[in-house]
Amino acid sequence: MSKWGIPHRKHRCCTFGKNSWRRQKVSKERCGVIGIYAFDENWNVARFIYYGLVALQNRGQETCGMAVFDGKNMKVIKGRGLAENFFTSKNLEEARGWAGIGHVSPLNPRRDENIQPVYIGDDVKVALGYNGRILNHKELMEGKFESEEDAIAVASLLAKELRRSDPLEAMESVMEKMRGAYSLVAFTDKGEMVVARDPKGVKPLVIGSFGFDHGAVASESAAIDVIGADLKADIKPGEIYAINQYSIERKNAFKDKERYCAFEYVYLCRPDSVINGRSVYDVRIRIGEYLAEEFPVDADVVIGVPETAIPFAMAYSNATGIPIHMGFVRSGRSMRTAIRPTQFERLVGVQLKLNPIRQAIRGKRVVLIDDSVVRGTTTRNIVNIMRNRIGAKEVHVRIGSSRLISPCPFGVEVPEKDELIAAHLTEDEVSKVVGADTFAWLSLEGMVKATGFPRDKLCMGCFTGEYPYLEEGA
């Protein structure tokens, strides 16, 4: 009997040989990075980095940090908790400098020194923050010392290469050795910023500017907007930037077939971001339209689970003619319950973050729209609230993504397959488990069409179990 009360069935499980990434004790991170470089030493970028990190808080709420350079020294400030709580006027003033990088993460490393940005090196010191996962990070350490942190391995190797090469060549040499999906920003104690994106572009990274005064890079364009910069472009897959006070150099070092992360559009990104030339909001509107086309139902009201699913619900309502109502109000700070560290925190988070509007739900046939279902805990609790506490007549659940059936080797904090409800149960079985009248996931075809990319340009491993880099062994 499964943990959901349904008899077990046999399922194909993806493995990748004896060195499977599932057996590695490497941190899984779905993070946010930002880097700002002012070409005027009178600027102080610490507060800009801070606001950028607050804008990227959707990508990680457990740790945050920044490394700021004043022309002589690198000041690294990092710790646990939300950026808006950890950073203060005092420590931001202490971090004065005209260039620097920042990072947010959804996980707590065991040791404080492993919170990013990491700062490492001998003759050349490097501060580095990245989003993603390096599959061969232990090989990169070359047996020098043990570390479970990808970032330390990459920073150590980059510092070594910088002793004999310029930043562009050094980063290219590092990327030749790395296998995995990543976007990263690094800063040296010589005043040089290095920016890179993996050759398939799995992880997003964009670049912007404040006229001729600042350059800025970030995981999402929303962070560029928030700090008052203008979005210029996506950093291309395999592209490297090297920035110093006198020049900006870039190189398309590695040309490979794009495999953009589909889950970024469904769940991870803010709706006001533009990544890979696609508006996240527009993609989510199309998802709602396809969801209505594939799974219509007779109902009185459409309700979206805040916040990611609201565009899905708006489009579903427009397509079906069923009115949309505001069914829940967030109580307290927004939390991503699917990425809370423990089951207890996820359960508490569900209760804390959503307070139902009874008048919108009681006695009605409700179409409940959500962005994804991981374990089913959140969906079950929401349906229970609507049906048993409020008195909804019917609850029909529609999910704006395909079945989430496999963990992600590239840093998205998706649980192991045993915990994924979609990997084990049919839609009818899930409907019974969560207490809904009907339940449906968006089809893979519908999700792909909504992104506007052909399927072979997307990484859909968490929905299919097939992954770039792993499937090619390179």
CSV table of C-alpha atoms in Angstrom, one decimal:
chain,number,residue,atom,x,y,z
A,1,MET,CA,0.0,0.0,0.0
A,2,SER,CA,1.4,3.4,-0.9
A,3,LYS,CA,1.7,6.3,1.5
A,4,TRP,CA,-1.4,7.8,-0.2
A,5,GLY,CA,-3.5,4.7,0.7
A,6,ILE,CA,-3.5,3.3,-2.9
A,7,PRO,CA,-2.1,-0.1,-3.8
A,8,HIS,CA,1.4,0.0,-5.2
A,9,ARG,CA,2.0,-0.5,-8.9
A,10,LYS,CA,5.4,-1.0,-10.6
A,11,HIS,CA,6.9,2.0,-12.3
A,12,ARG,CA,9.9,2.5,-14.4
A,13,CYS,CA,12.6,4.3,-12.5
A,14,CYS,CA,15.3,6.3,-14.2
A,15,THR,CA,18.9,5.5,-13.2
A,16,PHE,CA,22.2,6.6,-14.6
A,17,GLY,CA,24.7,3.9,-13.6
A,18,LYS,CA,26.7,3.3,-10.5
A,19,ASN,CA,27.7,7.0,-10.2
A,20,SER,CA,24.1,8.2,-10.4
A,21,TRP,CA,23.6,11.8,-9.3
A,22,ARG,CA,20.9,10.5,-6.9
A,23,ARG,CA,23.6,8.8,-4.8
A,24,GLN,CA,25.8,11.9,-4.5
A,25,LYS,CA,25.5,14.0,-1.3
A,26,VAL,CA,25.5,17.3,-3.2
A,27,SER,CA,23.4,20.2,-2.3
A,28,LYS,CA,20.3,20.7,-4.4
A,29,GLU,CA,19.7,24.4,-5.0
A,30,ARG,CA,17.2,26.4,-6.9
A,31,CYS,CA,18.8,29.8,-6.3
A,32,GLY,CA,18.9,33.4,-7.4
A,33,VAL,CA,22.0,35.3,-8.4
A,34,ILE,CA,22.7,39.0,-9.1
A,35,GLY,CA,25.8,40.9,-10.0
A,36,ILE,CA,26.2,44.7,-10.3
A,37,TYR,CA,29.2,46.6,-11.7
A,38,ALA,CA,29.4,50.4,-11.5
A,39,PHE,CA,32.0,52.0,-13.7
A,40,ASP,CA,32.2,54.9,-11.2
A,41,GLU,CA,33.9,54.4,-7.9
A,42,ASN,CA,31.6,56.9,-6.2
A,43,TRP,CA,28.7,54.5,-6.5
A,44,ASN,CA,27.7,52.2,-3.6
A,45,VAL,CA,26.0,49.0,-5.0
A,46,ALA,CA,25.3,47.2,-1.7
A,47,ARG,CA,21.7,48.5,-1.5
A,48,PHE,CA,21.1,47.8,-5.2
A,49,ILE,CA,22.2,44.2,-4.6
A,50,TYR,CA,20.0,44.0,-1.5
A,51,TYR,CA,16.9,45.1,-3.4
A,52,GLY,CA,17.8,42.7,-6.2
A,53,LEU,CA,17.9,39.8,-3.7
A,54,VAL,CA,14.6,40.8,-2.2
A,55,ALA,CA,13.2,40.7,-5.8
A,56,LEU,CA,14.6,37.2,-6.2
A,57,GLN,CA,13.4,35.9,-2.9
A,58,ASN,CA,10.9,33.6,-4.7
A,59,ARG,CA,14.0,31.6,-5.7
A,60,GLY,CA,15.1,30.9,-2.1
A,61,GLN,CA,14.2,31.9,1.4
A,62,GLU,CA,16.7,30.1,3.7
A,63,THR,CA,20.0,31.8,3.1
A,64,CYS,CA,21.3,35.0,1.5
A,65,GLY,CA,24.5,36.9,1.0
A,66,MET,CA,26.5,39.4,-0.9
A,67,ALA,CA,30.2,40.1,-1.7
A,68,VAL,CA,31.0,43.8,-2.4
A,69,PHE,CA,34.3,45.2,-3.6
A,70,ASP,CA,35.5,48.8,-2.9
A,71,GLY,CA,38.7,48.8,-5.0
A,72,LYS,CA,40.9,47.3,-2.3
A,73,ASN,CA,38.9,44.8,-0.2
A,74,MET,CA,36.1,42.3,-0.7
A,75,LYS,CA,33.5,42.5,2.0
A,76,VAL,CA,31.4,39.3,2.3
A,77,ILE,CA,28.2,39.4,4.3
A,78,LYS,CA,26.0,36.3,4.4
A,79,GLY,CA,23.7,34.4,6.7
A,80,ARG,CA,20.4,32.6,7.2
A,81,GLY,CA,16.9,33.8,6.6
A,82,LEU,CA,15.2,36.2,4.3
A,83,ALA,CA,17.2,39.0,2.7
A,84,GLU,CA,14.9,41.7,4.1
A,85,ASN,CA,15.4,40.3,7.6
A,86,PHE,CA,19.1,39.5,7.5
A,87,PHE,CA,20.4,42.7,5.9
A,88,THR,CA,20.3,45.9,8.0
A,89,SER,CA,21.3,49.5,7.5
A,90,LYS,CA,24.4,48.8,9.5
A,91,ASN,CA,25.7,45.8,7.6
A,92,LEU,CA,24.8,47.3,4.3
A,93,GLU,CA,26.8,50.4,5.2
A,94,GLU,CA,29.7,48.2,6.1
A,95,ALA,CA,29.5,46.5,2.7
A,96,ARG,CA,30.1,49.8,0.8
A,97,GLY,CA,31.6,49.2,-2.6
A,98,TRP,CA,31.2,49.9,-6.3
A,99,ALA,CA,30.7,46.4,-7.5
A,100,GLY,CA,29.6,43.1,-6.2
A,101,ILE,CA,27.4,40.0,-6.4
A,102,GLY,CA,24.5,38.5,-4.4
A,103,HIS,CA,22.8,35.1,-3.8
A,104,VAL,CA,19.6,33.6,-2.3
A,105,SER,CA,19.0,29.9,-1.7
A,106,PRO,CA,16.2,27.7,-0.5
A,107,LEU,CA,18.5,25.4,1.6
A,108,ASN,CA,20.5,25.7,4.7
A,109,PRO,CA,24.1,24.3,4.4
A,110,ARG,CA,25.5,22.7,7.5
A,111,ARG,CA,28.3,25.2,7.8
A,112,ASP,CA,28.0,29.0,7.5
A,113,GLU,CA,31.1,29.2,5.3
A,114,ASN,CA,29.2,27.2,2.7
A,115,ILE,CA,26.4,29.8,2.4
A,116,GLN,CA,26.9,31.6,-0.9
A,117,PRO,CA,28.6,33.6,-2.2
A,118,VAL,CA,31.5,31.4,-1.2
A,119,TYR,CA,34.9,33.2,-1.0
A,120,ILE,CA,38.0,31.2,-1.7
A,121,GLY,CA,41.5,31.3,-3.1
A,122,ASP,CA,45.2,32.0,-2.4
A,123,ASP,CA,47.0,34.3,-4.8
A,124,VAL,CA,43.7,35.2,-6.4
A,125,LYS,CA,40.6,35.2,-4.3
A,126,VAL,CA,37.1,34.6,-5.9
A,127,ALA,CA,33.6,35.2,-4.5
A,128,LEU,CA,31.1,33.1,-6.4
A,129,GLY,CA,27.4,32.4,-6.4
A,130,TYR,CA,25.5,30.2,-8.7
A,131,ASN,CA,22.1,28.6,-9.5
A,132,GLY,CA,22.1,25.0,-10.6
A,133,ARG,CA,24.1,21.9,-10.0
A,134,ILE,CA,27.5,20.6,-11.1
A,135,LEU,CA,27.3,16.8,-11.6
A,136,ASN,CA,31.1,16.2,-11.5
A,137,HIS,CA,32.0,18.7,-8.7
A,138,LYS,CA,34.1,16.1,-6.8
A,139,GLU,CA,36.2,15.6,-9.9
A,140,LEU,CA,36.8,19.3,-10.1
A,141,MET,CA,38.3,19.3,-6.6
A,142,GLU,CA,41.1,17.1,-7.9
A,143,GLY,CA,41.4,15.4,-4.5
A,144,LYS,CA,42.7,18.5,-2.8
A,145,PHE,CA,40.0,18.6,-0.1
A,146,GLU,CA,36.6,17.2,0.5
A,147,SER,CA,33.6,19.4,0.0
A,148,GLU,CA,29.9,18.7,-0.6
A,149,GLU,CA,29.4,22.1,-2.1
A,150,ASP,CA,29.4,22.6,-5.9
A,151,ALA,CA,30.1,26.3,-5.5
A,152,ILE,CA,33.3,25.7,-3.6
A,153,ALA,CA,34.6,23.3,-6.2
A,154,VAL,CA,33.9,25.8,-9.0
A,155,ALA,CA,35.3,28.8,-7.1
A,156,SER,CA,38.4,26.9,-6.3
A,157,LEU,CA,39.0,25.8,-9.9
A,158,LEU,CA,38.3,29.4,-11.2
A,159,ALA,CA,40.8,30.9,-8.7
A,160,LYS,CA,43.4,28.4,-9.9
A,161,GLU,CA,42.8,29.2,-13.5
A,162,LEU,CA,42.9,32.9,-12.9
A,163,ARG,CA,46.5,32.6,-11.7
A,164,ARG,CA,47.6,31.8,-15.2
A,165,SER,CA,44.8,33.3,-17.5
A,166,ASP,CA,42.7,36.3,-18.0
A,167,PRO,CA,39.1,36.0,-16.6
A,168,LEU,CA,37.5,35.1,-20.0
A,169,GLU,CA,40.0,32.3,-20.7
A,170,ALA,CA,39.9,31.2,-17.1
A,171,MET,CA,36.1,30.8,-17.1
A,172,GLU,CA,36.2,29.0,-20.5
A,173,SER,CA,38.8,26.6,-19.1
A,174,VAL,CA,36.6,25.9,-16.0
A,175,MET,CA,33.5,25.4,-18.2
A,176,GLU,CA,35.3,22.8,-20.3
A,177,LYS,CA,35.7,20.7,-17.2
A,178,MET,CA,32.2,21.3,-15.7
A,179,ARG,CA,29.2,19.0,-16.4
A,180,GLY,CA,25.8,20.2,-15.4
A,181,ALA,CA,23.3,23.1,-15.6
A,182,TYR,CA,24.2,26.5,-14.1
A,183,SER,CA,24.2,30.2,-14.2
A,184,LEU,CA,26.9,31.9,-12.2
A,185,VAL,CA,28.4,35.2,-11.2
A,186,ALA,CA,31.9,35.5,-9.7
A,187,PHE,CA,34.0,38.5,-8.5
A,188,THR,CA,37.8,38.5,-8.0
A,189,ASP,CA,39.8,40.5,-5.5
A,190,LYS,CA,41.3,42.2,-8.6
A,191,GLY,CA,38.0,43.9,-9.3
A,192,GLU,CA,36.9,41.7,-12.1
A,193,MET,CA,33.4,40.2,-12.6
A,194,VAL,CA,32.9,36.9,-14.5
A,195,VAL,CA,29.5,35.8,-15.6
A,196,ALA,CA,28.6,32.5,-17.3
A,197,ARG,CA,25.7,30.3,-18.4
A,198,ASP,CA,25.8,26.6,-19.1
A,199,PRO,CA,26.1,25.5,-22.8
A,200,LYS,CA,22.4,24.4,-23.0
A,201,GLY,CA,21.0,27.4,-21.1
A,202,VAL,CA,19.0,25.3,-18.7
A,203,LYS,CA,19.3,28.0,-16.0
A,204,PRO,CA,18.1,31.5,-16.9
A,205,LEU,CA,20.4,34.5,-16.7
A,206,VAL,CA,19.8,38.0,-18.1
A,207,ILE,CA,21.8,41.2,-18.4
A,208,GLY,CA,20.8,44.9,-18.1
A,209,SER,CA,22.3,48.3,-17.6
A,210,PHE,CA,21.8,51.8,-16.0
A,211,GLY,CA,22.8,53.8,-19.1
A,212,PHE,CA,26.6,53.8,-19.1
A,213,ASP,CA,27.0,53.8,-15.3
A,214,HIS,CA,26.2,50.3,-14.2
A,215,GLY,CA,26.0,46.8,-15.7
A,216,ALA,CA,23.8,44.2,-14.0
A,217,VAL,CA,23.1,40.5,-14.4
A,218,ALA,CA,20.4,38.5,-12.6
A,219,SER,CA,18.6,35.1,-12.7
A,220,GLU,CA,15.4,36.9,-13.6
A,221,SER,CA,14.6,40.2,-15.4
A,222,ALA,CA,12.3,41.3,-12.6
A,223,ALA,CA,15.4,41.9,-10.4
A,224,ILE,CA,16.8,44.1,-13.2
A,225,ASP,CA,13.6,46.0,-13.3
A,226,VAL,CA,13.4,46.5,-9.5
A,227,ILE,CA,16.8,48.0,-9.2
A,228,GLY,CA,16.0,50.5,-11.9
A,229,ALA,CA,18.1,49.1,-14.7
A,230,ASP,CA,17.0,48.4,-18.3
A,231,LEU,CA,16.9,44.8,-19.5
A,232,LYS,CA,19.2,44.3,-22.5
A,233,ALA,CA,19.3,40.6,-23.3
A,234,ASP,CA,19.5,37.1,-22.1
A,235,ILE,CA,23.0,35.8,-21.6
A,236,LYS,CA,23.2,33.1,-24.3
A,237,PRO,CA,23.8,29.5,-23.5
A,238,GLY,CA,27.5,28.9,-23.3
A,239,GLU,CA,28.3,32.6,-23.2
A,240,ILE,CA,30.8,34.2,-20.8
A,241,TYR,CA,31.1,37.9,-19.8
A,242,ALA,CA,34.3,39.4,-18.2
A,243,ILE,CA,33.8,42.9,-16.8
A,244,ASN,CA,36.3,45.3,-15.3
A,245,GLN,CA,36.6,49.1,-14.9
A,246,TYR,CA,37.8,49.5,-18.5
A,247,SER,CA,36.0,47.0,-20.6
A,248,ILE,CA,33.2,44.5,-21.1
A,249,GLU,CA,34.3,41.4,-23.0
A,250,ARG,CA,32.1,38.5,-24.0
A,251,LYS,CA,32.6,35.2,-25.8
A,252,ASN,CA,30.2,32.6,-27.1
A,253,ALA,CA,32.6,29.9,-25.8
A,254,PHE,CA,30.3,26.8,-26.2
A,255,LYS,CA,27.7,26.2,-28.8
A,256,ASP,CA,25.1,23.6,-27.9
A,257,LYS,CA,21.4,22.8,-28.4
A,258,GLU,CA,19.3,24.9,-26.1
A,259,ARG,CA,17.3,23.1,-23.4
A,260,TYR,CA,15.6,25.8,-21.3
A,261,CYS,CA,14.0,24.7,-18.1
A,262,ALA,CA,10.2,24.4,-18.6
A,263,PHE,CA,9.5,24.5,-14.8
A,264,GLU,CA,10.8,28.1,-14.7
A,265,TYR,CA,7.8,29.2,-16.7
A,266,VAL,CA,5.3,27.1,-14.8
A,267,TYR,CA,6.4,27.7,-11.2
A,268,LEU,CA,9.9,29.1,-10.4
A,269,CYS,CA,10.0,32.5,-12.0
A,270,ARG,CA,8.1,35.6,-11.1
A,271,PRO,CA,5.2,36.4,-13.6
A,272,ASP,CA,6.8,39.8,-14.3
A,273,SER,CA,10.0,38.3,-15.6
A,274,VAL,CA,11.1,37.7,-19.2
A,275,ILE,CA,13.5,34.9,-19.7
A,276,ASN,CA,14.8,33.3,-22.9
A,277,GLY,CA,12.9,36.1,-24.8
A,278,ARG,CA,9.5,34.8,-23.4
A,279,SER,CA,7.3,36.6,-21.0
A,280,VAL,CA,6.5,34.3,-18.1
A,281,TYR,CA,3.1,36.0,-17.7
A,282,ASP,CA,2.2,35.3,-21.3
A,283,VAL,CA,3.2,31.7,-21.0
A,284,ARG,CA,1.0,31.3,-17.9
A,285,ILE,CA,-1.9,32.9,-19.7
A,286,ARG,CA,-1.6,30.4,-22.5
A,287,ILE,CA,-1.3,27.5,-20.0
A,288,GLY,CA,-4.7,28.6,-18.6
A,289,GLU,CA,-6.2,28.6,-22.1
A,290,TYR,CA,-4.9,25.2,-22.9
A,291,LEU,CA,-6.1,23.9,-19.5
A,292,ALA,CA,-9.6,25.1,-20.3
A,293,GLU,CA,-9.5,23.6,-23.7
A,294,GLU,CA,-8.3,20.2,-22.4
A,295,PHE,CA,-10.4,20.0,-19.2
A,296,PRO,CA,-13.6,22.1,-19.2
A,297,VAL,CA,-16.1,21.5,-16.4
A,298,ASP,CA,-19.5,22.9,-15.4
A,299,ALA,CA,-18.9,25.1,-12.5
A,300,ASP,CA,-20.0,28.4,-10.8
A,301,VAL,CA,-16.6,30.0,-10.1
A,302,VAL,CA,-12.9,29.7,-10.9
A,303,ILE,CA,-10.4,30.2,-8.1
A,304,GLY,CA,-6.6,30.4,-8.5
A,305,VAL,CA,-4.3,29.4,-5.6
A,306,PRO,CA,-2.1,32.5,-5.0
A,307,GLU,CA,0.1,33.5,-6.4
A,308,THR,CA,1.6,31.5,-9.3
A,309,ALA,CA,-1.7,30.1,-10.5
A,310,ILE,CA,-3.6,33.4,-10.7
A,311,PRO,CA,-2.7,33.9,-14.5
A,312,PHE,CA,-3.8,30.3,-15.2
A,313,ALA,CA,-7.1,30.9,-13.4
A,314,MET,CA,-7.7,34.2,-15.2
A,315,ALA,CA,-7.2,32.6,-18.6
A,316,TYR,CA,-9.3,29.6,-17.7
A,317,SER,CA,-12.1,31.9,-16.7
A,318,ASN,CA,-11.9,33.9,-19.9
A,319,ALA,CA,-11.8,30.8,-22.1
A,320,THR,CA,-14.8,29.1,-20.3
A,321,GLY,CA,-16.9,32.0,-19.4
A,322,ILE,CA,-17.0,30.9,-15.7
A,323,PRO,CA,-16.4,33.9,-13.5
A,324,ILE,CA,-13.2,34.2,-11.5
A,325,HIS,CA,-13.3,35.0,-7.8
A,326,MET,CA,-10.7,35.8,-5.3
A,327,GLY,CA,-10.9,32.7,-3.1
A,328,PHE,CA,-8.0,33.1,-0.8
A,329,VAL,CA,-6.0,35.9,0.9
A,330,ARG,CA,-2.5,35.4,2.0
A,331,SER,CA,-2.0,35.8,5.7
A,332,GLY,CA,1.5,36.9,6.4
A,333,ARG,CA,4.4,36.7,4.1
A,334,SER,CA,4.3,34.7,0.9
A,335,MET,CA,5.9,31.3,1.2
A,336,ARG,CA,6.6,28.6,-1.3
A,337,THR,CA,5.4,25.6,0.6
A,338,ALA,CA,6.7,23.1,-1.9
A,339,ILE,CA,10.3,24.2,-1.1
A,340,ARG,CA,10.0,24.4,2.7
A,341,PRO,CA,12.7,22.1,4.2
A,342,THR,CA,10.5,19.8,6.3
A,343,GLN,CA,7.0,18.2,6.0
A,344,PHE,CA,6.0,19.9,9.3
A,345,GLU,CA,6.9,23.3,7.9
A,346,ARG,CA,5.1,22.6,4.7
A,347,LEU,CA,1.9,21.7,6.6
A,348,VAL,CA,2.1,24.7,8.8
A,349,GLY,CA,2.9,26.9,5.8
A,350,VAL,CA,-0.3,25.8,4.0
A,351,GLN,CA,-2.3,26.9,7.0
A,352,LEU,CA,-0.4,30.2,7.4
A,353,LYS,CA,-0.3,31.4,3.9
A,354,LEU,CA,-4.0,31.0,2.7
A,355,ASN,CA,-7.1,32.3,4.4
A,356,PRO,CA,-10.3,31.5,2.5
A,357,ILE,CA,-13.0,34.0,1.5
A,358,ARG,CA,-16.1,32.1,2.5
A,359,GLN,CA,-18.5,34.1,0.4
A,360,ALA,CA,-16.6,33.2,-2.8
A,361,ILE,CA,-16.7,29.4,-2.0
A,362,ARG,CA,-19.7,28.4,0.1
A,363,GLY,CA,-22.4,26.5,-1.8
A,364,LYS,CA,-20.6,26.8,-5.1
A,365,ARG,CA,-19.2,24.4,-7.7
A,366,VAL,CA,-15.5,25.5,-7.8
A,367,VAL,CA,-12.8,25.0,-10.3
A,368,LEU,CA,-9.6,25.2,-8.2
A,369,ILE,CA,-6.5,26.1,-10.3
A,370,ASP,CA,-3.0,25.4,-9.0
A,371,ASP,CA,0.5,25.5,-10.6
A,372,SER,CA,1.7,22.0,-9.6
A,373,VAL,CA,1.2,19.1,-7.3
A,374,VAL,CA,4.3,17.6,-5.6
A,375,ARG,CA,3.3,15.4,-2.7
A,376,GLY,CA,-0.4,16.4,-2.7
A,377,THR,CA,-0.3,17.8,0.8
A,378,THR,CA,-1.1,21.4,-0.1
A,379,THR,CA,-3.8,20.4,-2.5
A,380,ARG,CA,-5.4,18.0,0.0
A,381,ASN,CA,-5.4,20.7,2.7
A,382,ILE,CA,-6.9,23.4,0.4
A,383,VAL,CA,-9.7,21.1,-0.9
A,384,ASN,CA,-10.4,20.1,2.7
A,385,ILE,CA,-10.7,23.7,3.7
A,386,MET,CA,-13.0,24.5,0.8
A,387,ARG,CA,-15.2,21.4,1.1
A,388,ASN,CA,-15.4,20.7,4.8
A,389,ARG,CA,-14.8,24.0,6.5
A,390,ILE,CA,-16.4,26.4,4.1
A,391,GLY,CA,-19.0,24.2,2.4
A,392,ALA,CA,-18.1,24.2,-1.3
A,393,LYS,CA,-20.7,22.1,-3.3
A,394,GLU,CA,-18.1,20.7,-5.7
A,395,VAL,CA,-14.3,21.1,-6.1
A,396,HIS,CA,-12.7,20.3,-9.5
A,397,VAL,CA,-8.9,20.6,-9.4
A,398,ARG,CA,-7.0,21.7,-12.5
A,399,ILE,CA,-3.2,21.8,-12.5
A,400,GLY,CA,-1.3,24.2,-14.9
A,401,SER,CA,1.6,21.8,-15.4
A,402,SER,CA,2.1,18.2,-16.4
A,403,ARG,CA,2.7,15.3,-14.1
A,404,LEU,CA,5.8,15.9,-11.9
A,405,ILE,CA,7.2,12.4,-11.9
A,406,SER,CA,11.0,12.7,-11.4
A,407,PRO,CA,13.5,14.7,-9.2
A,408,CYS,CA,15.7,17.2,-10.9
A,409,PRO,CA,19.5,16.6,-11.1
A,410,PHE,CA,20.1,20.3,-11.9
A,411,GLY,CA,19.1,22.0,-8.7
A,412,VAL,CA,15.4,22.4,-8.6
A,413,GLU,CA,14.3,21.2,-5.2
A,414,VAL,CA,11.9,18.4,-6.4
A,415,PRO,CA,11.6,15.5,-3.9
A,416,GLU,CA,12.7,12.0,-4.7
A,417,LYS,CA,10.4,9.9,-6.9
A,418,ASP,CA,8.9,8.0,-4.0
A,419,GLU,CA,7.4,11.2,-2.7
A,420,LEU,CA,5.9,12.5,-6.0
A,421,ILE,CA,2.2,11.7,-6.1
A,422,ALA,CA,2.1,12.0,-9.9
A,423,ALA,CA,4.7,9.2,-10.3
A,424,HIS,CA,2.5,6.7,-8.6
A,425,LEU,CA,-1.2,7.5,-8.9
A,426,THR,CA,-3.7,8.1,-11.8
A,427,GLU,CA,-5.8,11.3,-11.9
A,428,ASP,CA,-8.8,9.4,-10.5
A,429,GLU,CA,-6.7,8.1,-7.6
A,430,VAL,CA,-5.3,11.6,-6.9
A,431,SER,CA,-8.8,12.9,-7.0
A,432,LYS,CA,-9.8,10.5,-4.2
A,433,VAL,CA,-6.6,11.2,-2.2
A,434,VAL,CA,-7.1,15.0,-2.2
A,435,GLY,CA,-10.8,14.8,-1.8
A,436,ALA,CA,-11.7,16.5,-5.1
A,437,ASP,CA,-14.7,15.7,-7.4
A,438,THR,CA,-12.3,15.6,-10.4
A,439,PHE,CA,-8.6,16.2,-11.0
A,440,ALA,CA,-6.5,16.8,-14.1
A,441,TRP,CA,-3.0,17.8,-15.1
A,442,LEU,CA,-2.2,19.8,-18.2
A,443,SER,CA,-0.9,17.6,-21.0
A,444,LEU,CA,2.8,17.7,-21.9
A,445,GLU,CA,1.8,18.9,-25.4
A,446,GLY,CA,-0.3,21.7,-23.9
A,447,MET,CA,2.6,22.8,-21.6
A,448,VAL,CA,5.1,22.8,-24.5
A,449,LYS,CA,2.8,24.8,-26.8
A,450,ALA,CA,2.3,27.3,-24.0
A,451,THR,CA,6.0,28.1,-23.8
A,452,GLY,CA,6.3,28.8,-27.5
A,453,PHE,CA,9.4,26.6,-27.8
A,454,PRO,CA,9.6,23.3,-29.6
A,455,ARG,CA,9.9,20.4,-27.2
A,456,ASP,CA,13.5,19.6,-28.2
A,457,LYS,CA,14.5,23.1,-26.9
A,458,LEU,CA,13.1,22.5,-23.4
A,459,CYS,CA,14.5,20.6,-20.4
A,460,MET,CA,11.4,18.6,-19.2
A,461,GLY,CA,13.2,16.1,-17.0
A,462,CYS,CA,11.0,16.5,-14.0
A,463,PHE,CA,8.0,15.8,-16.2
A,464,THR,CA,9.5,13.0,-18.4
A,465,GLY,CA,12.5,11.6,-16.5
A,466,GLU,CA,14.8,12.4,-19.5
A,467,TYR,CA,17.5,14.9,-18.9
A,468,PRO,CA,20.0,16.9,-21.0
A,469,TYR,CA,23.7,16.3,-20.1
A,470,LEU,CA,22.8,13.0,-18.5
A,471,GLU,CA,21.1,11.5,-21.5
A,472,GLU,CA,24.1,12.4,-23.7
A,473,GLY,CA,26.7,11.5,-21.1
A,474,ALA,CA,28.4,14.9,-21.6
